[in-house]
CSV table of C-alpha atoms in Angstrom, one decimal:
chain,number,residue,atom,x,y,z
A,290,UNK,CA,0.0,0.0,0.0
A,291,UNK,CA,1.2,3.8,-0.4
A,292,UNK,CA,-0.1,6.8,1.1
A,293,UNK,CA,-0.4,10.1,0.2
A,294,UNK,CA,0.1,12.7,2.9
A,295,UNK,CA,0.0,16.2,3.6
A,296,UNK,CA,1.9,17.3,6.6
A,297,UNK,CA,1.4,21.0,8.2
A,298,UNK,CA,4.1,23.0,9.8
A,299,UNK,CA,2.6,25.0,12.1
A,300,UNK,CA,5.9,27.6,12.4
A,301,UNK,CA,6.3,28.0,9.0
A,302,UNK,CA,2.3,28.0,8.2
A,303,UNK,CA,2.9,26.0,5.4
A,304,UNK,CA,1.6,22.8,3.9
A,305,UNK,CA,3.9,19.6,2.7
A,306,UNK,CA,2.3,17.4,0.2
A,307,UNK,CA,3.9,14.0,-0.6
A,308,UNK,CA,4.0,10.2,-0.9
A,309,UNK,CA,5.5,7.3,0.2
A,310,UNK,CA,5.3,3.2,1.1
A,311,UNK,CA,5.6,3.5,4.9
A,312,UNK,CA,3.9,7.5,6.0
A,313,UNK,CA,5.0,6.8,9.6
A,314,UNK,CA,9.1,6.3,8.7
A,315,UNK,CA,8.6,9.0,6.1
A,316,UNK,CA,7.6,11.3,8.9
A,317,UNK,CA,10.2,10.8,10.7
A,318,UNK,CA,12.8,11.5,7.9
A,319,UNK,CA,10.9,14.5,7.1
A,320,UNK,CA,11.7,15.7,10.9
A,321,UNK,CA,15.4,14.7,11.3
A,322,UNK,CA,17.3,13.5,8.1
A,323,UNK,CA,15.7,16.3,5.7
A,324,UNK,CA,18.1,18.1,3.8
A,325,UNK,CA,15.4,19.7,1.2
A,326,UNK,CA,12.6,21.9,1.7
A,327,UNK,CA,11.0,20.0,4.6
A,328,UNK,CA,14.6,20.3,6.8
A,329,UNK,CA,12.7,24.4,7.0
A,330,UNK,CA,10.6,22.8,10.3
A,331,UNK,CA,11.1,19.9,12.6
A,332,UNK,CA,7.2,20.9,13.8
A,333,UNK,CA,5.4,18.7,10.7
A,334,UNK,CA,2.6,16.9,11.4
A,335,UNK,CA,0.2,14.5,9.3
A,336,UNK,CA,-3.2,16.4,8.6
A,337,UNK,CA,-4.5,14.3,6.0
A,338,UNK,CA,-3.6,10.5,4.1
A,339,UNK,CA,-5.2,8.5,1.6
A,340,UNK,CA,-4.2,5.0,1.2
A,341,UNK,CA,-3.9,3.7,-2.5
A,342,UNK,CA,-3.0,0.5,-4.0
A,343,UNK,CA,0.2,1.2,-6.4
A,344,UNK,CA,2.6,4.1,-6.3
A,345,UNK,CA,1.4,5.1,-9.7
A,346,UNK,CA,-2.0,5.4,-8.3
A,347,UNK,CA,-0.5,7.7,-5.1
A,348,UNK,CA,1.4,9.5,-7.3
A,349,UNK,CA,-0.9,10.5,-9.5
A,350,UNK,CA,-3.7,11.6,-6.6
A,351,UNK,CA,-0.1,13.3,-5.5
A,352,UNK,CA,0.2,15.7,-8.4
A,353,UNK,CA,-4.0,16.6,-8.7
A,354,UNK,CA,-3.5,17.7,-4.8
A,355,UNK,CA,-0.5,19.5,-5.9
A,356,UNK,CA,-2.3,21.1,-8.7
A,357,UNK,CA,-4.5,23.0,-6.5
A,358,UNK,CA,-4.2,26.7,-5.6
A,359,UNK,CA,-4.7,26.0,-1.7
A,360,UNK,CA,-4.2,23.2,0.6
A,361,UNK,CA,-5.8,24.6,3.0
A,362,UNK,CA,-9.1,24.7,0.7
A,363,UNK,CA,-8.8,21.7,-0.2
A,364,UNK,CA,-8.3,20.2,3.7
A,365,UNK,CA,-11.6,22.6,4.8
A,366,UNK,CA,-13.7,21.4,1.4
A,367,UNK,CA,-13.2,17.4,3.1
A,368,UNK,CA,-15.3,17.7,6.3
């Protein structure tokens, strides 16, 4: 199974949107082996994951999220 994710910083009020195999190790890296964009915060947190079969699948559902002008929208459009 892979997941996509979107994780929140709450110091940088900024959204992370991504995809991996395992969320729960990938959070972790995101907080203390980051050397990219993420390595900005060690505050992330998961606010939203879908699960999907195939990484194509993930990554495609990736890059419509991505697409979108605002994560934030898009989180407050779900409930």
């Amino acid at each position: 199974m892979f997941f996509v994710y979107i994780l929140y910083s709450e110091s940088l009020k900024k959204y992370y949107i991504g995809h991996s195999e395992d969320q729960d190790k990938r959070l972790i890296e995101h907080l203390t082996k980051s050397k990219h964009w993420t390595s900005r915060a060690k505050d992330w947190v998961v606010v939203y994951s879908e699960t999907y079969k195939t990484r194509s699948e993930a990554m495609k559902r990736e890059n419509e999220i991505k697409r979108l002008k605002n994560t934030k929208r898009f989180l407050e459009s779900l409930n």
